[in-house]
């Protein structure tokens, strides 16, 4: 991820203007520090694992961190003790964000909104609250070719919704069935699994995932030979908390016994080489939890994925995150090669080519452990290692660090459209590969 500080300073808080509560209060006195020395990287990552700071952006050689008033002097001591300097980029994050929000609120263009209890379309000019998402999903479920099902409940008892856009349901939908639709294959349709919103603060992830659902539902060509399963919001409690209380909240809302810090990183809680590149410390942003699948959210996702995979045709899994514009393939837990690496890279490149064609946005295909960082207990490694899904990715959406997690809502549509283009190319490839029984080279 590239962090362009000068851009961050002009973060447009279009996204949070509609927040009724003040989700910056918890950030009072928090500071943003920048460490430009490669030598500091290891220590900073250790301090993150101990829960003493939050890495909010990084390149291979630099780290940008958020430090709370509680640990500021301790972190300073550790850094200075090891001979590392840092520069303070923001003195008080709450004041900084509030100021920007006030400045921008006046300019907000709210072209669309949900009515009292209904959202016929996922919003494109503002991020949706969890409630608005539920209203949209309720509307969506009226389509006979779509099933919307709760696969479980979060720790604070919110539903985790899964959308199934069923294959081969073009009958009676002629207007949505253009001539260019290819003939339906006679054999069993393939399945793909898309996961959004596992990290609360990555608001663009559920926003894009909902747009994908909307677009795919309208285009039955895509699902002629494909069952598309999507969980647009895997961490509803964390998401709600990032709206009401702390915009940079990442984990779920587990109250950790024996600790004053809440939350488990759901992308460190899956049972595949659980514990590598994750923390034992509940205060850490990457806290893995007391044991693998300790969290109801990961249990629900696991069970639903197992059910889909048990039908035998799960070919592709993509987990949507932000930010960085990279398409990562496993493993994340080891630098060793995962099965099908070459095929994953090839298919990834088809995604990248198509995703670039709309707005010129460039995504890089990289390996999670070697080119990003070591981290296990994530959806991707579990899907590859346990379900043996052939094509597995984590997609870090826009941007490259200019706005980071606080991506302006005006980017929802372009980000979604380019991802849709890339995704359709990927779908076409896996389906045509099946049609021609292994003769197509990806
Ligand atoms: O660290 C993560 O969970 C993901 N990045 S994020 O900035 N969105 O938090 C990357 C996960 C990549 N996959 C594995 N390391 N297995
Ligand atoms: Zn993430």
Coordinates of C-alpha atoms and ligand atoms in Angstrom, one line a residue:
X1 CA 0.0 0.0 0.0
X2 CA 1.3 3.4 -0.8
X3 CA 0.5 6.2 1.6
X4 CA 0.6 9.6 0.0
X5 CA 0.4 11.8 3.0
X6 CA -0.5 15.0 1.3
X7 CA -3.6 13.3 -0.1
X8 CA -4.5 12.0 3.3
X9 CA -4.5 15.5 4.6
X10 CA -7.4 16.3 2.3
X11 CA -9.5 13.3 3.0
X12 CA -13.0 14.0 1.9
X13 CA -15.4 12.8 4.6
X14 CA -18.3 12.5 2.3
X15 CA -18.6 9.0 3.6
X16 CA -19.2 9.9 7.2
X17 CA -21.3 13.0 6.7
X18 CA -24.4 11.1 7.2
X19 CA -23.3 9.6 10.5
X20 CA -25.7 10.5 13.2
X21 CA -23.4 9.9 16.1
X22 CA -19.9 11.2 16.4
X23 CA -17.5 8.4 15.4
X24 CA -14.5 10.5 16.1
X25 CA -14.8 11.0 19.8
X26 CA -12.9 7.8 20.5
X27 CA -10.0 9.2 18.4
X28 CA -9.4 12.3 20.6
X29 CA -5.7 12.6 21.2
X30 CA -4.8 9.8 18.8
X31 CA -1.9 10.8 16.6
X32 CA -0.6 9.7 13.2
X33 CA 3.1 9.1 13.0
X34 CA 5.1 8.4 10.0
X35 CA 8.2 6.2 10.0
X36 CA 10.3 6.4 6.9
X37 CA 13.1 4.1 7.9
X38 CA 13.2 0.5 6.7
X39 CA 15.0 -0.5 9.9
X40 CA 12.0 0.5 11.9
X41 CA 9.6 -1.8 10.2
X42 CA 10.2 -4.9 12.3
X43 CA 9.8 -3.1 15.6
X44 CA 6.7 -1.3 14.4
X45 CA 5.1 -4.7 13.5
X46 CA 6.0 -6.1 16.8
X47 CA 4.5 -3.1 18.6
X48 CA 1.3 -3.7 16.6
X49 CA 1.2 -7.3 17.6
X50 CA 1.4 -6.2 21.2
X51 CA -1.5 -3.9 20.7
X52 CA 0.5 -0.7 21.2
X53 CA -0.2 0.9 17.9
X54 CA -2.3 0.5 14.7
X55 CA -0.5 0.3 11.3
X56 CA -2.8 2.3 9.1
X57 CA -0.7 2.3 6.0
X58 CA 2.5 0.7 4.8
X59 CA 4.9 0.2 2.0
X60 CA 7.6 -2.4 2.1
X61 CA 10.0 0.1 3.8
X62 CA 7.7 2.5 5.6
X63 CA 4.9 2.5 8.2
X64 CA 2.3 5.0 9.1
X65 CA 0.8 4.3 12.5
X66 CA -2.0 5.5 14.7
X67 CA -0.9 5.9 18.3
X68 CA -3.3 6.4 21.2
X69 CA -2.5 8.9 24.0
X70 CA -2.3 5.9 26.4
X71 CA 0.6 4.3 24.7
X72 CA 2.2 7.3 22.9
X73 CA 5.1 7.8 25.4
X74 CA 5.8 4.0 25.6
X75 CA 5.9 3.7 21.8
X76 CA 8.1 6.8 21.6
X77 CA 10.5 5.3 24.2
X78 CA 10.6 2.0 22.2
X79 CA 11.3 3.8 19.0
X80 CA 13.9 6.2 20.3
X81 CA 15.5 3.4 22.3
X82 CA 16.1 1.6 19.1
X83 CA 17.3 4.7 17.3
X84 CA 14.3 5.3 15.1
X85 CA 12.8 8.7 14.4
X86 CA 9.3 9.5 13.3
X87 CA 7.4 12.5 12.3
X88 CA 4.0 13.4 13.7
X89 CA 1.6 13.9 10.8
X90 CA -1.6 14.5 12.8
X91 CA -1.6 15.9 16.3
X92 CA -5.2 15.0 17.2
X93 CA -7.0 12.7 14.8
X94 CA -10.5 13.5 16.2
X95 CA -10.1 17.2 15.6
X96 CA -8.5 16.7 12.3
X97 CA -11.3 14.5 11.0
X98 CA -14.0 16.6 12.5
X99 CA -12.6 19.7 10.8
X100 CA -12.5 18.1 7.5
X101 CA -16.0 16.7 7.9
X102 CA -17.3 20.2 8.8
X103 CA -15.6 21.7 5.8
X104 CA -17.0 19.1 3.4
X105 CA -20.5 18.7 4.8
X106 CA -21.6 21.8 3.1
X107 CA -20.6 20.5 -0.3
X108 CA -22.2 17.1 0.1
X109 CA -24.2 16.0 -2.8
X110 CA -26.8 13.6 -1.7
X111 CA -28.4 12.6 -5.0
X112 CA -30.1 9.5 -3.7
X113 CA -31.3 8.0 -0.5
X114 CA -33.4 5.2 0.9
X115 CA -36.9 6.0 1.9
X116 CA -38.2 5.3 5.4
X117 CA -37.8 1.6 5.3
X118 CA -36.8 0.6 1.8
X119 CA -33.8 0.7 -0.5
X120 CA -34.6 -0.5 -4.0
X121 CA -30.9 -0.1 -5.1
X122 CA -27.7 -0.1 -3.2
X123 CA -26.6 3.5 -2.9
X124 CA -23.8 4.8 -5.1
X125 CA -23.1 8.3 -3.7
X126 CA -23.0 7.5 -0.1
X127 CA -22.0 4.5 2.0
X128 CA -25.0 2.6 3.4
X129 CA -25.7 2.0 7.0
X130 CA -26.2 -1.6 8.0
X131 CA -29.9 -1.0 8.3
X132 CA -30.1 0.4 4.8
X133 CA -28.2 -2.7 3.6
X134 CA -30.9 -4.9 5.2
X135 CA -33.6 -2.9 3.5
X136 CA -32.0 -3.4 0.2
X137 CA -31.5 -7.1 0.8
X138 CA -35.2 -7.4 1.7
X139 CA -36.2 -5.8 -1.7
X140 CA -33.7 -8.0 -3.5
X141 CA -35.2 -11.2 -2.1
X142 CA -38.4 -10.4 -4.0
X143 CA -36.6 -11.6 -7.2
X144 CA -37.5 -15.3 -7.6
X145 CA -34.0 -16.1 -8.9
X146 CA -32.4 -14.7 -5.8
X147 CA -32.3 -16.2 -2.3
X148 CA -31.4 -14.0 0.6
X149 CA -30.7 -16.1 3.7
X150 CA -29.3 -15.4 7.2
X151 CA -26.4 -17.9 7.7
X152 CA -26.0 -17.0 11.3
X153 CA -25.8 -14.2 13.8
X154 CA -23.0 -11.9 15.0
X155 CA -21.9 -11.7 18.5
X156 CA -24.3 -8.8 19.1
X157 CA -27.0 -10.8 17.4
X158 CA -27.1 -9.2 14.0
X159 CA -27.9 -11.3 10.9
X160 CA -25.1 -12.3 8.6
X161 CA -26.8 -12.3 5.2
X162 CA -25.9 -14.5 2.3
X163 CA -27.2 -13.8 -1.2
X164 CA -27.5 -16.6 -3.7
X165 CA -28.0 -15.6 -7.3
X166 CA -29.2 -18.8 -8.8
X167 CA -27.8 -20.3 -11.9
X168 CA -29.8 -20.9 -15.1
X169 CA -32.8 -18.8 -14.0
X170 CA -33.2 -16.8 -17.2
X171 CA -36.7 -18.2 -17.9
X172 CA -39.3 -15.4 -17.9
X173 CA -36.6 -12.8 -17.8
X174 CA -36.2 -12.3 -21.6
X175 CA -35.5 -8.6 -21.2
X176 CA -32.4 -9.5 -19.2
X177 CA -31.3 -12.2 -21.5
X178 CA -29.4 -10.7 -24.4
X179 CA -28.8 -12.7 -27.5
X180 CA -25.1 -12.8 -26.8
X181 CA -25.8 -15.1 -23.8
X182 CA -24.0 -18.3 -24.4
X183 CA -25.8 -21.6 -24.5
X184 CA -26.2 -23.2 -21.1
X185 CA -23.8 -26.0 -20.4
X186 CA -25.5 -29.3 -19.7
X187 CA -23.3 -30.3 -16.8
X188 CA -23.6 -29.0 -13.2
X189 CA -23.1 -25.3 -12.8
X190 CA -20.1 -23.9 -11.0
X191 CA -20.2 -21.9 -7.8
X192 CA -18.3 -18.8 -6.7
X193 CA -18.1 -17.3 -3.3
X194 CA -17.7 -13.6 -2.7
X195 CA -17.1 -12.2 0.8
X196 CA -17.4 -8.5 1.8
X197 CA -17.1 -6.5 4.9
X198 CA -15.0 -8.8 7.2
X199 CA -13.0 -5.7 8.3
X200 CA -15.3 -3.1 9.6
X201 CA -13.4 0.1 8.5
X202 CA -13.0 -1.0 4.9
X203 CA -16.3 0.5 3.9
X204 CA -15.7 0.3 0.2
X205 CA -15.7 -3.6 0.5
X206 CA -19.4 -4.0 1.3
X207 CA -20.3 -1.1 -1.0
X208 CA -18.7 -2.7 -4.0
X209 CA -20.0 -6.1 -3.0
X210 CA -23.6 -4.8 -2.9
X211 CA -23.1 -3.2 -6.3
X212 CA -21.9 -6.5 -7.7
X213 CA -24.9 -8.2 -6.4
X214 CA -27.1 -5.6 -7.9
X215 CA -25.4 -5.8 -11.3
X216 CA -25.2 -9.6 -11.4
X217 CA -28.8 -10.0 -10.4
X218 CA -29.8 -7.8 -13.4
X219 CA -27.7 -9.8 -15.9
X220 CA -28.8 -13.3 -16.1
X221 CA -26.1 -14.0 -18.7
X222 CA -23.5 -14.1 -16.0
X223 CA -25.3 -16.7 -14.0
X224 CA -26.3 -19.0 -16.9
X225 CA -23.8 -21.5 -15.7
X226 CA -22.8 -20.1 -12.4
X227 CA -24.2 -20.0 -8.8
X228 CA -23.0 -16.8 -7.2
X229 CA -23.0 -16.7 -3.4
X230 CA -22.2 -13.4 -1.8
X231 CA -21.9 -12.3 1.8
X232 CA -21.8 -8.5 1.5
X233 CA -21.4 -7.8 5.2
X234 CA -19.5 -10.4 7.2
X235 CA -18.9 -8.3 10.3
X236 CA -22.1 -6.3 10.9
X237 CA -21.3 -5.4 14.5
X238 CA -17.9 -4.0 13.6
X239 CA -19.4 -2.0 10.7
X240 CA -22.1 -0.5 12.9
X241 CA -19.4 0.5 15.5
X242 CA -17.3 2.1 12.8
X243 CA -20.3 4.3 12.0
X244 CA -21.3 5.1 15.6
X245 CA -18.1 5.2 17.5
X246 CA -14.8 4.6 15.8
X247 CA -14.3 5.1 12.1
X248 CA -11.1 3.0 12.1
X249 CA -12.6 0.0 13.9
X250 CA -11.4 -3.2 12.2
X251 CA -12.3 -6.3 14.3
X252 CA -15.7 -7.7 15.4
X253 CA -17.2 -6.6 18.8
X254 CA -16.3 -9.5 21.0
X255 CA -15.8 -8.5 24.6
X256 CA -12.5 -10.2 25.5
X257 CA -12.6 -11.6 28.9
X258 CA -9.7 -10.4 31.1
X259 CA -8.9 -7.5 28.8
X260 CA -10.2 -4.0 28.5
X261 CA -9.8 -4.3 24.7
X262 CA -12.6 -5.5 22.6
X263 CA -12.7 -7.4 19.3
X264 CA -11.2 -10.3 17.4
X265 CA -9.7 -9.9 13.9
X266 CA -12.1 -12.2 11.9
X267 CA -9.4 -12.5 9.2
X268 CA -7.1 -14.1 11.7
X269 CA -9.7 -16.5 13.2
X270 CA -10.0 -19.2 10.5
X271 CA -8.6 -22.6 11.2
X272 CA -5.8 -23.0 8.8
X273 CA -2.3 -22.6 10.3
X274 CA -4.1 -20.5 12.9
X275 CA -1.7 -18.1 14.6
X276 CA 1.1 -17.3 12.1
X277 CA 1.3 -13.5 11.6
X278 CA -1.5 -12.9 14.1
X279 CA -1.5 -11.7 17.7
X280 CA -2.3 -13.3 21.0
X281 CA -2.9 -9.8 22.5
X282 CA -6.6 -8.8 22.6
X283 CA -5.6 -5.1 22.3
X284 CA -3.9 -5.8 18.9
X285 CA -5.7 -5.0 15.7
X286 CA -4.7 -8.4 14.5
X287 CA -5.9 -10.4 17.6
X288 CA -6.6 -13.9 16.5
X289 CA -9.1 -14.8 19.2
X290 CA -8.8 -17.5 21.9
X291 CA -9.0 -20.3 19.4
X292 CA -9.7 -20.9 15.7
X293 CA -13.3 -20.2 14.9
X294 CA -14.0 -18.8 18.3
X295 CA -16.2 -16.2 16.7
X296 CA -19.8 -16.7 15.6
X297 CA -19.2 -14.7 12.4
X298 CA -16.4 -17.0 11.2
X299 CA -18.4 -20.0 12.2
X300 CA -21.3 -18.8 10.1
X301 CA -19.1 -18.1 7.1
X302 CA -17.4 -21.5 7.5
X303 CA -20.6 -23.5 7.7
X304 CA -22.2 -21.8 4.7
X305 CA -19.0 -22.2 2.6
X306 CA -18.8 -25.8 3.6
X307 CA -22.4 -26.3 2.5
X308 CA -21.7 -24.6 -0.9
X309 CA -18.5 -26.6 -1.3
X310 CA -20.1 -29.9 -0.5
X311 CA -22.1 -29.6 -3.7
X312 CA -18.7 -30.2 -5.4
X313 CA -18.3 -27.2 -7.7
X314 CA -16.9 -24.3 -5.8
X315 CA -14.3 -22.9 -8.2
X316 CA -13.6 -19.4 -7.0
X317 CA -13.4 -17.5 -3.8
X318 CA -12.7 -13.8 -3.5
X319 CA -12.6 -11.8 -0.3
X320 CA -13.0 -8.1 -0.8
X321 CA -10.9 -5.8 1.4
X322 CA -9.3 -2.4 1.1
X323 CA -7.0 -0.8 0.3
X324 CA -4.0 -1.1 -2.0
X325 CA -5.3 -2.2 -5.4
X326 CA -3.8 -5.6 -5.3
X327 CA -5.2 -9.0 -6.1
X328 CA -3.5 -11.5 -3.8
X329 CA -3.3 -15.2 -4.1
X330 CA -2.4 -17.6 -1.2
X331 CA -0.6 -18.6 0.8
X332 CA -0.6 -15.9 3.4
X333 CA 0.8 -18.2 6.2
X334 CA 3.9 -19.4 4.4
X335 CA 6.2 -18.3 1.6
X336 CA 5.8 -21.7 0.0
X337 CA 3.9 -22.1 -3.3
X338 CA 0.2 -23.0 -3.0
X339 CA -1.4 -25.5 -5.4
X340 CA -2.5 -24.0 -8.7
X341 CA -0.4 -20.9 -8.2
X342 CA 0.3 -20.5 -11.9
X343 CA -3.4 -20.8 -12.8
X344 CA -4.3 -18.3 -10.1
X345 CA -1.8 -15.8 -11.4
X346 CA -3.0 -16.3 -15.0
X347 CA -6.6 -15.9 -14.1
X348 CA -5.7 -12.9 -11.9
X349 CA -4.1 -11.2 -14.8
X350 CA -7.3 -11.5 -16.8
X351 CA -9.0 -9.7 -14.0
X352 CA -6.4 -7.0 -14.0
X353 CA -6.6 -6.4 -17.7
X354 CA -10.4 -6.0 -17.7
X355 CA -10.5 -4.0 -14.5
X356 CA -8.1 -1.5 -16.1
X357 CA -10.2 -1.0 -19.2
X358 CA -12.9 1.2 -17.6
X359 CA -11.0 3.9 -15.8
X360 CA -7.4 2.8 -16.2
X361 CA -7.2 1.7 -12.6
X362 CA -4.2 -0.7 -12.1
X363 CA -4.4 -3.7 -9.8
X364 CA -1.3 -5.8 -9.2
X365 CA -1.4 -9.6 -8.9
X366 CA 0.8 -10.5 -6.0
X367 CA 1.4 -13.3 -3.5
X368 CA 0.0 -12.7 0.0
X369 CA 2.9 -13.8 2.1
X370 CA 5.9 -12.9 -0.1
X371 CA 4.6 -9.6 -1.5
X372 CA 2.3 -8.3 1.2
X373 CA 2.9 -9.7 4.7
X374 CA 2.7 -13.0 6.5
X375 CA -0.8 -13.5 8.0
X376 CA -2.7 -16.7 8.6
X377 CA -6.2 -17.5 9.8
X378 CA -7.7 -15.7 6.8
X379 CA -10.6 -16.7 4.6
X380 CA -8.3 -17.1 1.6
X381 CA -5.9 -19.6 3.1
X382 CA -8.7 -21.6 4.7
X383 CA -10.6 -21.7 1.4
X384 CA -7.5 -22.9 -0.4
X385 CA -6.2 -25.3 2.3
X386 CA -9.4 -26.8 3.6
X387 CA -12.0 -26.5 0.8
X388 CA -9.3 -26.9 -1.9
X389 CA -10.9 -24.2 -4.0
X390 CA -8.9 -23.8 -7.1
X391 CA -9.0 -20.0 -7.5
X392 CA -8.7 -18.1 -4.3
X393 CA -8.0 -14.4 -3.9
X394 CA -8.1 -11.5 -1.5
X395 CA -8.8 -8.3 -3.5
X396 CA -7.7 -5.1 -1.9
X397 CA -9.9 -2.5 -3.5
X398 CA -9.2 1.2 -4.2
X399 CA -7.2 3.2 -3.5
X400 CA -3.4 3.2 -3.2
X401 CA -3.3 5.2 0.0
X402 CA -4.4 8.7 -1.0
X403 CA -7.6 8.3 1.0
X404 CA -7.1 4.8 2.4
X405 CA -10.0 3.4 4.4
X406 CA -11.8 6.8 4.1
X407 CA -12.3 6.5 0.4
X408 CA -14.9 9.1 -0.8
X409 CA -18.2 7.7 -1.7
X410 CA -18.0 9.1 -5.2
X411 CA -15.6 6.2 -5.9
X412 CA -18.2 3.5 -5.1
X413 CA -19.5 3.3 -8.6
X414 CA -16.2 3.4 -10.6
X415 CA -14.6 1.0 -8.2
X416 CA -17.6 -1.4 -8.5
X417 CA -17.8 -1.1 -12.3
X418 CA -14.1 -1.9 -12.9
X419 CA -14.3 -4.8 -10.4
X420 CA -17.5 -6.1 -12.2
X421 CA -15.7 -5.9 -15.5
X422 CA -12.7 -7.9 -14.1
X423 CA -15.0 -10.4 -12.4
X424 CA -17.0 -11.1 -15.5
X425 CA -13.8 -11.8 -17.4
X426 CA -12.9 -14.2 -14.6
X427 CA -16.3 -15.9 -14.6
X428 CA -16.2 -16.3 -18.4
X429 CA -12.8 -17.9 -18.2
X430 CA -13.7 -20.5 -15.6
X431 CA -16.9 -21.4 -17.4
X432 CA -15.3 -21.7 -20.8
X433 CA -12.6 -23.8 -19.3
X434 CA -15.2 -26.1 -18.1
X435 CA -17.2 -26.1 -21.4
X436 CA -14.2 -27.2 -23.4
X437 CA -13.1 -29.7 -20.8
X438 CA -9.6 -28.6 -20.1
X439 CA -8.6 -27.5 -23.5
X440 CA -8.8 -23.8 -22.9
X441 CA -5.5 -22.2 -21.8
X442 CA -6.3 -19.4 -19.3
Ligands
LIG1 O1 -4.3 -8.4 6.7 C1 -5.4 -8.8 6.1 O2 -6.2 -9.4 6.7 C2 -5.6 -8.4 4.7 N1 -5.2 -7.0 4.5 S1 -6.1 -5.8 5.1 O3 -5.3 -4.6 4.9 N2 -7.4 -5.6 4.3 O4 -6.3 -6.0 6.5 C3 -4.8 -9.2 3.8 C4 -5.0 -10.7 3.9 C5 -4.2 -11.5 2.9 N3 -4.3 -12.9 3.0 C6 -3.5 -13.6 3.9 N4 -2.5 -13.1 4.4 N5 -3.8 -14.8 4.1
LIG2 ZN1 -9.1 -6.1 5.3

